[in-house]
CSV table of C-alpha atoms (C1' of nucleotides) in Angstrom, one decimal:
chain,number,residue,atom,x,y,z
A,334,MET,CA,-32.5,-20.6,-5.5
A,335,THR,CA,-34.5,-20.1,-2.4
A,336,GLU,CA,-37.0,-17.9,-4.2
A,337,ASN,CA,-40.2,-17.3,-2.4
A,338,PRO,CA,-42.3,-14.8,-4.3
A,339,GLY,CA,-45.6,-15.6,-2.8
A,340,SER,CA,-44.2,-15.1,0.7
A,341,SER,CA,-46.2,-17.4,2.9
A,342,VAL,CA,-43.3,-17.2,5.3
A,343,ARG,CA,-43.9,-15.0,8.3
A,344,GLY,CA,-42.7,-14.4,11.8
A,345,ALA,CA,-40.0,-16.5,13.3
A,346,ALA,CA,-39.8,-18.6,10.1
A,347,LEU,CA,-39.1,-15.5,8.1
A,348,ARG,CA,-36.4,-14.4,10.5
A,349,LYS,CA,-34.7,-17.8,10.2
A,350,LEU,CA,-34.9,-17.7,6.4
A,351,VAL,CA,-33.2,-14.3,6.4
A,352,LEU,CA,-30.5,-15.6,8.8
A,353,ASP,CA,-29.9,-18.7,6.6
A,354,THR,CA,-29.7,-16.6,3.5
A,355,ALA,CA,-27.4,-14.1,5.1
A,356,LEU,CA,-25.1,-16.9,6.2
A,357,GLU,CA,-24.9,-18.3,2.8
A,358,ARG,CA,-24.1,-14.9,1.2
A,359,PHE,CA,-21.8,-13.6,3.9
A,360,SER,CA,-19.7,-16.7,3.9
A,361,ARG,CA,-19.6,-17.0,0.2
A,362,ASP,CA,-19.1,-13.4,-0.9
A,363,GLY,CA,-18.3,-11.6,2.3
A,364,TYR,CA,-20.2,-9.0,4.3
A,365,PHE,CA,-19.3,-6.1,2.2
A,366,ASN,CA,-20.0,-7.8,-1.1
A,367,THR,CA,-23.5,-8.7,0.0
A,368,SER,CA,-26.1,-6.0,0.0
A,369,ILE,CA,-29.4,-6.1,1.9
A,370,HIS,CA,-31.0,-6.0,-1.5
A,371,ASP,CA,-29.2,-9.2,-2.5
A,372,ILE,CA,-30.5,-11.0,0.7
A,373,ARG,CA,-33.9,-9.6,0.1
A,374,ARG,CA,-34.0,-11.0,-3.5
A,375,GLN,CA,-32.6,-14.4,-2.6
A,376,ALA,CA,-34.8,-14.9,0.4
A,377,GLY,CA,-37.9,-13.6,-1.4
A,378,VAL,CA,-38.8,-11.3,1.5
A,379,SER,CA,-39.2,-7.5,1.6
A,380,ILE,CA,-36.7,-4.9,2.6
A,381,GLY,CA,-39.2,-3.8,5.2
A,382,SER,CA,-39.3,-7.3,6.8
A,383,ILE,CA,-35.6,-7.5,7.2
A,384,TYR,CA,-35.4,-4.1,8.8
A,385,HIS,CA,-38.4,-4.9,11.0
A,386,HIS,CA,-36.6,-8.0,12.4
A,387,PHE,CA,-33.1,-6.8,12.6
A,388,GLY,CA,-33.0,-3.0,12.5
A,389,ASN,CA,-30.0,-2.7,10.3
A,390,LYS,CA,-27.4,-4.6,8.4
A,391,GLU,CA,-24.8,-4.7,11.1
A,392,ALA,CA,-27.4,-6.0,13.6
A,393,LEU,CA,-28.3,-8.7,11.2
A,394,ALA,CA,-24.6,-9.8,11.0
A,395,LYS,CA,-24.3,-9.6,14.8
A,396,ALA,CA,-27.5,-11.8,15.3
A,397,LEU,CA,-26.0,-14.3,12.9
A,398,TYR,CA,-22.6,-14.2,14.6
A,399,ASP,CA,-24.1,-14.6,18.1
A,400,ASP,CA,-26.3,-17.5,16.9
A,401,LEU,CA,-23.4,-19.4,15.3
A,402,LEU,CA,-21.0,-18.8,18.2
A,403,GLN,CA,-23.6,-20.1,20.6
A,404,ARG,CA,-24.3,-23.2,18.6
A,405,MET,CA,-20.5,-23.9,18.4
A,406,ASP,CA,-20.1,-23.3,22.1
A,407,ALA,CA,-23.0,-25.7,22.8
A,408,GLY,CA,-21.2,-28.4,20.7
A,409,LEU,CA,-17.9,-27.8,22.6
A,410,ALA,CA,-19.8,-27.9,26.0
A,411,GLU,CA,-21.2,-31.2,25.0
A,412,VAL,CA,-17.7,-32.6,24.3
A,413,MET,CA,-16.3,-31.3,27.6
A,414,GLN,CA,-19.1,-32.9,29.5
A,415,ARG,CA,-18.9,-36.2,27.7
A,416,GLU,CA,-15.2,-36.6,27.8
A,417,SER,CA,-12.9,-36.5,30.9
A,418,GLY,CA,-9.2,-36.0,30.9
A,419,CYS,CA,-7.3,-33.5,28.8
A,420,ARG,CA,-6.3,-35.9,26.1
A,421,ALA,CA,-9.8,-37.1,25.4
A,422,ARG,CA,-11.2,-33.6,25.5
A,423,CYS,CA,-8.6,-32.3,23.1
A,424,ASP,CA,-9.3,-35.2,20.7
A,425,GLY,CA,-13.0,-34.5,21.1
A,426,ILE,CA,-12.7,-30.8,20.4
A,427,ILE,CA,-10.6,-31.4,17.3
A,428,ALA,CA,-13.0,-34.1,16.1
A,429,PHE,CA,-15.9,-31.7,16.7
A,430,MET,CA,-14.3,-28.9,14.7
A,431,PHE,CA,-13.6,-31.3,11.8
A,432,ARG,CA,-17.1,-32.6,11.8
A,433,ALA,CA,-18.5,-29.0,11.9
A,434,ALA,CA,-16.3,-27.9,9.1
A,435,THR,CA,-17.4,-30.8,7.0
A,436,GLU,CA,-21.1,-30.7,7.7
A,437,ALA,CA,-21.5,-26.9,8.0
A,438,PRO,CA,-18.7,-25.3,6.1
A,439,GLN,CA,-20.5,-22.0,5.7
A,440,THR,CA,-20.9,-21.7,9.5
A,441,MET,CA,-17.3,-22.5,10.0
A,442,ARG,CA,-16.2,-20.1,7.4
A,443,PHE,CA,-18.2,-17.3,8.9
A,444,VAL,CA,-17.0,-18.0,12.4
A,445,LEU,CA,-13.4,-18.7,11.6
A,446,GLU,CA,-12.5,-16.7,8.5
A,447,ALA,CA,-14.6,-13.6,8.5
A,448,ARG,CA,-12.9,-10.4,9.7
A,449,HIS,CA,-15.7,-9.6,12.2
A,450,ARG,CA,-14.0,-6.5,13.4
A,451,GLU,CA,-14.4,-4.9,10.0
A,452,PHE,CA,-18.1,-4.9,10.3
A,453,LEU,CA,-18.7,-5.4,14.0
A,454,PRO,CA,-16.3,-2.8,15.4
A,455,ASP,CA,-17.4,-3.2,19.0
A,456,GLU,CA,-17.1,-7.0,19.1
A,457,PRO,CA,-14.1,-8.5,20.9
A,458,PRO,CA,-11.8,-10.7,18.6
A,459,VAL,CA,-13.0,-14.3,17.9
A,460,CYS,CA,-10.2,-15.7,19.9
A,461,SER,CA,-11.7,-14.3,23.1
A,462,SER,CA,-15.1,-15.8,22.5
A,463,ARG,CA,-16.6,-18.6,24.6
A,464,PRO,CA,-15.5,-21.5,22.3
A,465,PHE,CA,-11.9,-20.4,22.2
A,466,ARG,CA,-11.9,-19.7,25.9
A,467,ARG,CA,-13.1,-23.2,26.5
A,468,MET,CA,-10.2,-24.6,24.6
A,469,ARG,CA,-7.7,-22.7,26.6
A,470,GLU,CA,-9.3,-23.7,29.9
A,471,CYS,CA,-9.1,-27.3,28.8
A,472,ILE,CA,-5.4,-27.0,28.4
A,473,GLU,CA,-5.0,-25.1,31.7
A,474,GLN,CA,-6.7,-27.9,33.5
A,475,GLY,CA,-4.5,-30.4,31.7
A,476,ILE,CA,-1.4,-28.7,33.0
A,477,GLN,CA,-2.7,-28.6,36.5
A,478,ALA,CA,-3.6,-32.3,36.3
A,479,GLY,CA,-0.1,-33.1,35.2
A,480,GLU,CA,-1.2,-34.4,31.8
A,481,VAL,CA,0.2,-31.5,29.9
A,482,ARG,CA,3.8,-30.1,30.2
A,483,PRO,CA,4.0,-27.0,32.3
A,484,MET,CA,4.4,-24.2,29.8
A,485,GLU,CA,3.0,-20.8,28.8
A,486,ILE,CA,-0.7,-21.2,28.4
A,487,PRO,CA,-0.9,-19.4,25.0
A,488,VAL,CA,1.9,-21.5,23.6
A,489,ALA,CA,0.2,-24.7,24.8
A,490,ALA,CA,-3.2,-23.7,23.6
A,491,THR,CA,-2.1,-22.7,20.2
A,492,ALA,CA,0.1,-25.8,19.9
A,493,ALA,CA,-2.8,-28.0,20.8
A,494,PHE,CA,-5.3,-26.5,18.4
A,495,GLY,CA,-3.3,-24.3,16.0
A,496,GLY,CA,-2.5,-27.2,13.7
A,497,ALA,CA,-6.1,-28.4,13.5
A,498,ILE,CA,-7.4,-24.9,12.9
A,499,ARG,CA,-4.9,-24.3,10.1
A,500,LEU,CA,-6.0,-27.6,8.6
A,501,LEU,CA,-9.5,-26.4,8.8
A,502,HIS,CA,-8.5,-23.3,6.8
A,503,LEU,CA,-6.9,-25.4,4.2
A,504,HIS,CA,-10.1,-27.4,3.9
A,505,LEU,CA,-12.3,-24.4,3.7
A,506,ASP,CA,-10.0,-23.0,1.0
A,507,GLY,CA,-10.4,-26.2,-0.9
A,508,VAL,CA,-6.7,-27.0,-1.2
A,509,LEU,CA,-6.8,-30.4,0.6
A,510,GLU,CA,-6.7,-33.5,-1.6
A,511,LYS,CA,-8.6,-35.7,0.8
A,512,PRO,CA,-11.6,-35.2,3.0
A,513,LEU,CA,-10.9,-33.7,6.4
A,514,ALA,CA,-11.8,-36.9,8.3
A,515,HIS,CA,-8.8,-38.6,6.6
A,516,TYR,CA,-6.4,-36.4,8.6
A,517,LEU,CA,-8.3,-36.6,11.9
A,518,THR,CA,-6.4,-39.2,14.0
A,519,GLU,CA,-3.0,-38.1,12.8
A,520,THR,CA,-3.8,-34.5,13.6
A,521,GLN,CA,-5.0,-35.5,17.1
A,522,GLU,CA,-1.9,-37.6,17.8
A,523,THR,CA,0.4,-34.8,16.5
A,524,ALA,CA,-1.3,-32.2,18.6
A,525,TRP,CA,-1.0,-34.3,21.7
A,526,ARG,CA,2.7,-35.1,21.1
A,527,ALA,CA,3.4,-31.3,21.1
A,528,ILE,CA,2.0,-30.7,24.6
A,529,ALA,CA,1.9,-34.1,26.4
A,530,MET,CA,3.8,-34.5,29.7
A,531,PRO,CA,6.8,-36.7,28.9
A,532,PRO,CA,7.2,-40.0,30.8
A,533,ALA,CA,9.0,-39.7,34.1
A,534,ASP,CA,12.2,-41.4,32.8
A,535,TYR,CA,12.5,-38.9,30.1
A,536,PRO,CA,16.2,-37.9,29.5
B,472,MET,CA,-0.8,12.4,10.0
B,473,THR,CA,1.2,11.9,6.9
B,474,GLU,CA,-0.3,15.1,5.5
B,475,ASN,CA,1.5,16.5,2.5
B,476,PRO,CA,-0.5,19.4,1.1
B,477,GLY,CA,2.4,21.0,-0.8
B,478,SER,CA,3.0,17.8,-2.6
B,479,SER,CA,6.6,17.8,-3.5
B,480,VAL,CA,6.3,14.1,-3.8
B,481,ARG,CA,6.3,12.8,-7.3
B,482,GLY,CA,6.9,9.7,-9.4
B,483,ALA,CA,8.1,6.6,-7.6
B,484,ALA,CA,8.2,8.3,-4.2
B,485,LEU,CA,4.5,9.1,-4.6
B,486,ARG,CA,3.7,5.6,-5.6
B,487,LYS,CA,5.5,4.3,-2.5
B,488,LEU,CA,3.7,6.9,-0.3
B,489,VAL,CA,0.3,5.7,-1.6
B,490,LEU,CA,1.2,2.1,-1.0
B,491,ASP,CA,2.3,2.9,2.6
B,492,THR,CA,-0.8,4.8,3.3
B,493,ALA,CA,-3.0,2.1,1.8
B,494,LEU,CA,-1.2,-0.5,3.9
B,495,GLU,CA,-1.9,1.5,7.1
B,496,ARG,CA,-5.6,2.0,6.3
B,497,PHE,CA,-6.3,-1.4,4.8
B,498,SER,CA,-4.7,-3.2,7.8
B,499,ARG,CA,-6.4,-0.9,10.4
B,500,ASP,CA,-9.9,-0.5,8.9
B,501,GLY,CA,-10.0,-3.1,6.2
B,502,TYR,CA,-10.3,-2.8,2.4
B,503,PHE,CA,-14.0,-2.0,2.3
B,504,ASN,CA,-13.9,0.5,5.1
B,505,THR,CA,-11.2,2.5,3.3
B,506,SER,CA,-12.1,4.7,0.4
B,507,ILE,CA,-9.8,6.0,-2.3
B,508,HIS,CA,-10.7,9.4,-1.0
B,509,ASP,CA,-9.5,8.5,2.5
B,510,ILE,CA,-6.1,7.4,1.1
B,511,ARG,CA,-6.0,10.5,-1.0
B,512,ARG,CA,-6.6,12.7,2.0
B,513,GLN,CA,-4.1,11.0,4.3
B,514,ALA,CA,-1.3,10.7,1.7
B,515,GLY,CA,-1.9,14.3,0.6
B,516,VAL,CA,-1.9,13.4,-3.1
B,517,SER,CA,-4.6,13.7,-5.7
B,518,ILE,CA,-7.2,11.2,-6.9
B,519,GLY,CA,-5.7,11.6,-10.4
B,520,SER,CA,-2.2,10.5,-9.2
B,521,ILE,CA,-3.6,7.4,-7.5
B,522,TYR,CA,-5.5,6.4,-10.6
B,523,HIS,CA,-2.5,7.2,-12.8
B,524,HIS,CA,-0.2,4.9,-10.9
B,525,PHE,CA,-2.6,2.0,-10.1
B,526,GLY,CA,-5.5,2.1,-12.4
B,527,ASN,CA,-8.2,1.2,-9.9
B,528,LYS,CA,-8.7,0.4,-6.2
B,529,GLU,CA,-8.5,-3.4,-6.7
B,530,ALA,CA,-5.2,-3.0,-8.6
B,531,LEU,CA,-3.8,-0.9,-5.8
B,532,ALA,CA,-4.7,-3.6,-3.3
B,533,LYS,CA,-3.1,-6.2,-5.6
B,534,ALA,CA,0.1,-4.2,-6.0
B,535,LEU,CA,0.3,-3.9,-2.2
B,536,TYR,CA,-0.4,-7.6,-1.7
B,537,ASP,CA,2.2,-8.7,-4.3
B,538,ASP,CA,4.7,-6.4,-2.8
B,539,LEU,CA,4.3,-7.7,0.7
B,540,LEU,CA,4.1,-11.3,-0.3
B,541,GLN,CA,7.3,-10.9,-2.2
B,542,ARG,CA,9.1,-9.2,0.7
B,543,MET,CA,7.9,-12.0,3.0
B,544,ASP,CA,9.1,-14.6,0.6
B,545,ALA,CA,12.5,-13.0,0.3
B,546,GLY,CA,12.8,-13.1,4.1
B,547,LEU,CA,11.9,-16.8,4.1
B,548,ALA,CA,14.3,-17.5,1.2
B,549,GLU,CA,17.1,-15.9,3.2
B,550,VAL,CA,16.3,-18.2,6.2
B,551,MET,CA,16.2,-21.3,4.0
B,552,GLN,CA,19.6,-20.4,2.5
B,553,ARG,CA,21.2,-19.5,5.8
B,554,GLU,CA,20.0,-22.6,7.7
B,555,SER,CA,20.4,-26.2,6.8
B,556,GLY,CA,18.5,-29.1,8.2
B,557,CYS,CA,14.8,-29.1,8.8
B,558,ARG,CA,14.9,-28.2,12.5
B,559,ALA,CA,17.0,-25.2,12.1
B,560,ARG,CA,14.9,-24.0,9.2
B,561,CYS,CA,11.6,-24.5,11.0
B,562,ASP,CA,13.1,-22.5,14.0
B,563,GLY,CA,14.3,-19.9,11.6
B,564,ILE,CA,10.9,-19.6,9.8
B,565,ILE,CA,9.1,-19.2,13.1
B,566,ALA,CA,11.6,-16.7,14.4
B,567,PHE,CA,11.3,-14.7,11.2
B,568,MET,CA,7.5,-14.6,11.4
B,569,PHE,CA,7.7,-13.5,15.0
B,570,ARG,CA,10.1,-10.8,14.2
B,571,ALA,CA,8.1,-9.6,11.2
B,572,ALA,CA,4.9,-9.5,13.3
B,573,THR,CA,6.6,-7.4,15.9
B,574,GLU,CA,8.4,-5.0,13.6
B,575,ALA,CA,5.8,-4.7,10.9
B,576,PRO,CA,2.5,-5.7,12.4
B,577,GLN,CA,0.5,-3.9,9.6
B,578,THR,CA,2.2,-6.0,6.9
B,579,MET,CA,1.6,-9.2,8.9
B,580,ARG,CA,-2.0,-8.3,9.5
B,581,PHE,CA,-2.6,-7.6,5.8
B,582,VAL,CA,-0.9,-10.7,4.6
B,583,LEU,CA,-2.3,-13.0,7.3
B,584,GLU,CA,-5.7,-11.7,8.4
B,585,ALA,CA,-7.2,-9.9,5.4
B,586,ARG,CA,-9.8,-11.9,3.4
B,587,HIS,CA,-8.1,-11.3,0.1
B,588,ARG,CA,-10.6,-13.3,-1.9
B,589,GLU,CA,-13.3,-10.8,-0.9
B,590,PHE,CA,-11.5,-8.0,-2.8
B,591,LEU,CA,-9.2,-9.9,-5.1
B,592,PRO,CA,-11.5,-12.6,-6.4
B,593,ASP,CA,-9.1,-14.0,-8.9
B,594,GLU,CA,-6.3,-14.5,-6.5
B,595,PRO,CA,-5.5,-18.0,-5.2
B,596,PRO,CA,-5.8,-18.4,-1.4
B,597,VAL,CA,-2.9,-17.2,0.8
B,598,CYS,CA,-2.1,-20.7,1.8
B,599,SER,CA,-0.9,-21.5,-1.8
B,600,SER,CA,1.3,-18.4,-2.1
B,601,ARG,CA,5.1,-18.8,-2.3
B,602,PRO,CA,5.8,-18.3,1.4
B,603,PHE,CA,3.4,-20.9,2.5
B,604,ARG,CA,4.6,-23.3,-0.2
B,605,ARG,CA,8.1,-22.8,1.0
B,606,MET,CA,7.1,-23.9,4.5
B,607,ARG,CA,5.5,-27.0,3.2
B,608,GLU,CA,8.5,-27.9,1.1
B,609,CYS,CA,10.7,-27.5,4.1
B,610,ILE,CA,8.7,-30.1,5.9
B,611,GLU,CA,8.6,-32.4,2.9
B,612,GLN,CA,12.4,-32.4,2.7
B,613,GLY,CA,12.5,-33.1,6.5
B,614,ILE,CA,10.5,-36.2,6.0
B,615,GLN,CA,12.7,-37.4,3.1
B,616,ALA,CA,15.8,-36.7,5.2
B,617,GLY,CA,14.4,-38.8,8.1
B,618,GLU,CA,14.4,-35.8,10.5
B,619,VAL,CA,10.6,-35.6,10.5
B,620,ARG,CA,8.2,-38.5,11.1
B,621,PRO,CA,6.6,-39.9,8.0
B,622,MET,CA,3.1,-38.5,7.9
B,623,GLU,CA,0.6,-36.7,5.7
B,624,ILE,CA,2.2,-33.5,4.4
B,625,PRO,CA,-0.7,-31.2,5.3
B,626,VAL,CA,-0.8,-32.5,8.8
B,627,ALA,CA,2.9,-32.2,9.3
B,628,ALA,CA,3.0,-28.7,7.9
B,629,THR,CA,0.1,-27.4,9.8
B,630,ALA,CA,1.4,-29.0,13.0
B,631,ALA,CA,4.8,-27.4,12.5
B,632,PHE,CA,3.6,-23.8,11.8
B,633,GLY,CA,0.0,-23.8,12.9
B,634,GLY,CA,0.7,-23.1,16.5
B,635,ALA,CA,3.1,-20.3,15.7
B,636,ILE,CA,0.6,-18.7,13.2
B,637,ARG,CA,-2.2,-18.8,15.7
B,638,LEU,CA,0.1,-17.2,18.3
B,639,LEU,CA,0.7,-14.5,15.7
B,640,HIS,CA,-3.0,-13.9,15.4
B,641,LEU,CA,-3.3,-13.6,19.1
B,642,HIS,CA,-0.5,-11.1,19.1
B,643,LEU,CA,-2.1,-9.1,16.3
B,644,ASP,CA,-5.4,-9.1,18.1
B,645,GLY,CA,-3.6,-7.7,21.1
B,646,VAL,CA,-4.6,-10.4,23.5
B,647,LEU,CA,-1.2,-11.6,24.5
B,648,GLU,CA,0.2,-10.5,27.9
B,649,LYS,CA,3.8,-10.5,27.0
B,650,PRO,CA,5.7,-9.6,23.8
B,651,LEU,CA,5.9,-12.2,21.1
B,652,ALA,CA,9.6,-12.8,21.6
B,653,HIS,CA,8.9,-14.1,25.1
B,654,TYR,CA,7.1,-17.1,23.6
B,655,LEU,CA,9.6,-17.8,20.8
B,656,THR,CA,11.8,-20.7,22.0
B,657,GLU,CA,9.0,-22.5,23.7
B,658,THR,CA,6.9,-22.3,20.5
B,659,GLN,CA,9.8,-23.6,18.4
B,660,GLU,CA,10.4,-26.5,20.8
B,661,THR,CA,6.7,-27.4,20.9
B,662,ALA,CA,6.4,-27.3,17.2
B,663,TRP,CA,9.3,-29.6,16.7
B,664,ARG,CA,8.1,-32.0,19.3
B,665,ALA,CA,5.0,-32.5,17.3
B,666,ILE,CA,6.7,-33.6,14.1
B,667,ALA,CA,10.2,-34.8,15.1
B,668,MET,CA,11.3,-38.3,14.2
B,669,PRO,CA,11.4,-40.2,17.5
B,670,PRO,CA,14.7,-41.8,18.6
B,671,ALA,CA,15.3,-45.3,17.2
B,672,ASP,CA,14.7,-47.1,20.5
B,673,TYR,CA,11.3,-45.5,20.9
B,674,PRO,CA,8.7,-48.0,22.3
C,1489,DT,C1',7.6,21.5,-28.0
C,1490,DA,C1',6.3,16.9,-26.3
C,1491,DC,C1',5.4,13.9,-22.8
C,1492,DA,C1',4.5,12.2,-18.3
C,1493,DT,C1',2.4,13.4,-14.3
C,1494,DT,C1',-0.7,15.7,-11.1
C,1495,DA,C1',-4.9,18.2,-9.9
C,1496,DG,C1',-9.7,18.0,-8.4
C,1497,DA,C1',-14.5,18.9,-10.0
C,1498,DA,C1',-18.0,16.1,-11.6
C,1499,DC,C1',-20.7,11.8,-12.6
C,1500,DG,C1',-23.5,7.7,-12.3
C,1501,DA,C1',-24.3,3.6,-9.9
C,1502,DA,C1',-25.1,1.2,-5.8
C,1503,DC,C1',-25.9,1.1,-1.2
C,1504,DG,C1',-28.2,1.3,3.5
C,1505,DT,C1',-32.0,3.1,5.2
C,1506,DT,C1',-36.6,5.5,5.7
C,1507,DC,C1',-41.4,6.0,5.5
C,1508,DG,C1',-46.1,6.0,4.1
C,1509,DG,C1',-48.9,2.4,3.4
C,1510,DT,C1',-51.6,-2.4,3.5
C,1511,DA,C1',-53.2,-6.6,5.9
C,1512,DC,C1',-54.9,-8.8,9.8
C,1513,DG,C1',-55.8,-10.8,14.4
C,1514,DG,C1',-57.1,-9.2,18.9
C,1515,DT,C1',-59.4,-5.9,22.1
C,1516,DT,C1',-62.4,-2.3,23.4
C,1517,DT,C1',-66.3,0.6,22.7
C,1518,DT,C1',-70.9,1.4,21.2
D,400,DA,C1',-73.0,-8.0,17.4
D,401,DA,C1',-71.1,-4.4,14.9
D,402,DA,C1',-67.9,-0.7,14.8
D,403,DA,C1',-63.9,1.4,16.0
D,404,DC,C1',-59.4,0.9,17.4
D,405,DC,C1',-54.8,-0.9,18.1
D,406,DG,C1',-50.3,-3.1,17.5
D,407,DT,C1',-47.6,-6.1,14.9
D,408,DA,C1',-45.8,-7.8,10.6
D,409,DC,C1',-44.9,-6.9,6.1
D,410,DC,C1',-44.3,-4.3,1.7
D,411,DG,C1',-41.5,-1.6,-1.7
D,412,DA,C1',-40.9,2.9,-3.9
D,413,DA,C1',-38.0,6.6,-2.9
D,414,DC,C1',-34.2,9.2,-0.6
D,415,DG,C1',-29.7,10.9,0.5
D,416,DT,C1',-25.1,9.6,0.7
D,417,DT,C1',-21.0,7.6,-0.5
D,418,DC,C1',-18.0,5.5,-3.4
D,419,DG,C1',-15.1,4.3,-7.4
D,420,DT,C1',-14.0,6.2,-11.4
D,421,DT,C1',-13.6,9.6,-15.4
D,422,DC,C1',-12.3,13.6,-17.7
D,423,DT,C1',-10.2,17.9,-18.8
D,424,DA,C1',-7.0,21.3,-17.6
D,425,DA,C1',-2.8,22.5,-15.5
D,426,DT,C1',1.9,21.7,-14.4
D,427,DG,C1',6.5,20.0,-14.2
D,428,DT,C1',10.4,18.0,-16.9
D,429,DA,C1',13.5,16.8,-20.7
DNA sequence: TACATTAGAACGAACGTTCGGTACGGTTTT
DNA sequence: AAAACCGTACCGAACGTTCGTTCTAATGTA
């Protein structure tokens, strides 16, 4: 475990340690199955420290949530800046999500699977957070540029990324036989087929 | 409210009343934000009755979960029996889910959004439940029949229904502008485009 | 009478949180 | 330079509340 009885950890390092521990427990057992005392024990810090840094349990979860969403958004922003054109960007977004779910499954689980509204009642739903808005905007631009069929935005956006996201869920639930990367290119191609503008001589 | 102080409700009717109340509260506030005492108060029954019929809180949730999954599976079975051919069945499945999410949003929320593993630790993930297995089988048969492109089953299945399911989530989160039905046919067409076998003279 | 069902007061455990306290570096006062 | 003071960080025993559950008595039903 991450026991740390001597507690040489202080300040910002302690804050980070608590956040890391909270992520591990929240994503594994869920928010309500994890007590502050659990986090205290595993992180090897005191109850007082946790309350000093975060105020209360809900604020700890919110700090974690904001942190992860922002990191995820930064990743997507980097994709959007590196790639140009809707197709390349969609592929990049899907690849990024697959990589994130493989390398940081706990983060992905907490962002994607947790029912945030149950413990953060004032938070808007995940689907209206920055990362998800970015995906929708990408599709909107694709339609305007003529790369993507003209269609209802929600339909296009969910068609483009819904398959990939469901595959992510399967991966996080441990029901996929092969590693995520094995399904990447096929997922990208399939997603694009669903929304791509057909060639001009299409029947 | 569903107050019922006089309590003429007994036996099977009482059991049903408790299940209905539990569904409403679980889907609105979540399992952990709903206490047995809450359900008792709203249903107008006694603590003793609840424990007599269900044993404990977890078993109540499991009874509800099994009930809803079975009802959903029956709906899907009916679609599979009525329709023949992969395309018609996929369309039927998506239409069924849209209808269910519109007419019984609480049911859909509990089946689709709740993190069951957090309160039913011994339950397999939703994605391996009967209804979801049915969807995957439908796609598998489509591939064998030559209606669907030969591809990895998980990719094909998530491509076929992932978009629709994400749209369901958007609907349940209340972020869609128009009623679900408005997006139905476009969702069906888009899903099919993603997985359909291309015509023989395809480049 | 016998059995199944309902009633609700009571209990113990677990939880989130509080609060009086220590430790310590920096700043002001003497 | 020493003393007094201050604010921040950390500690953990203790508190009040809530929750799931139990238990015994009462009640309806056959």
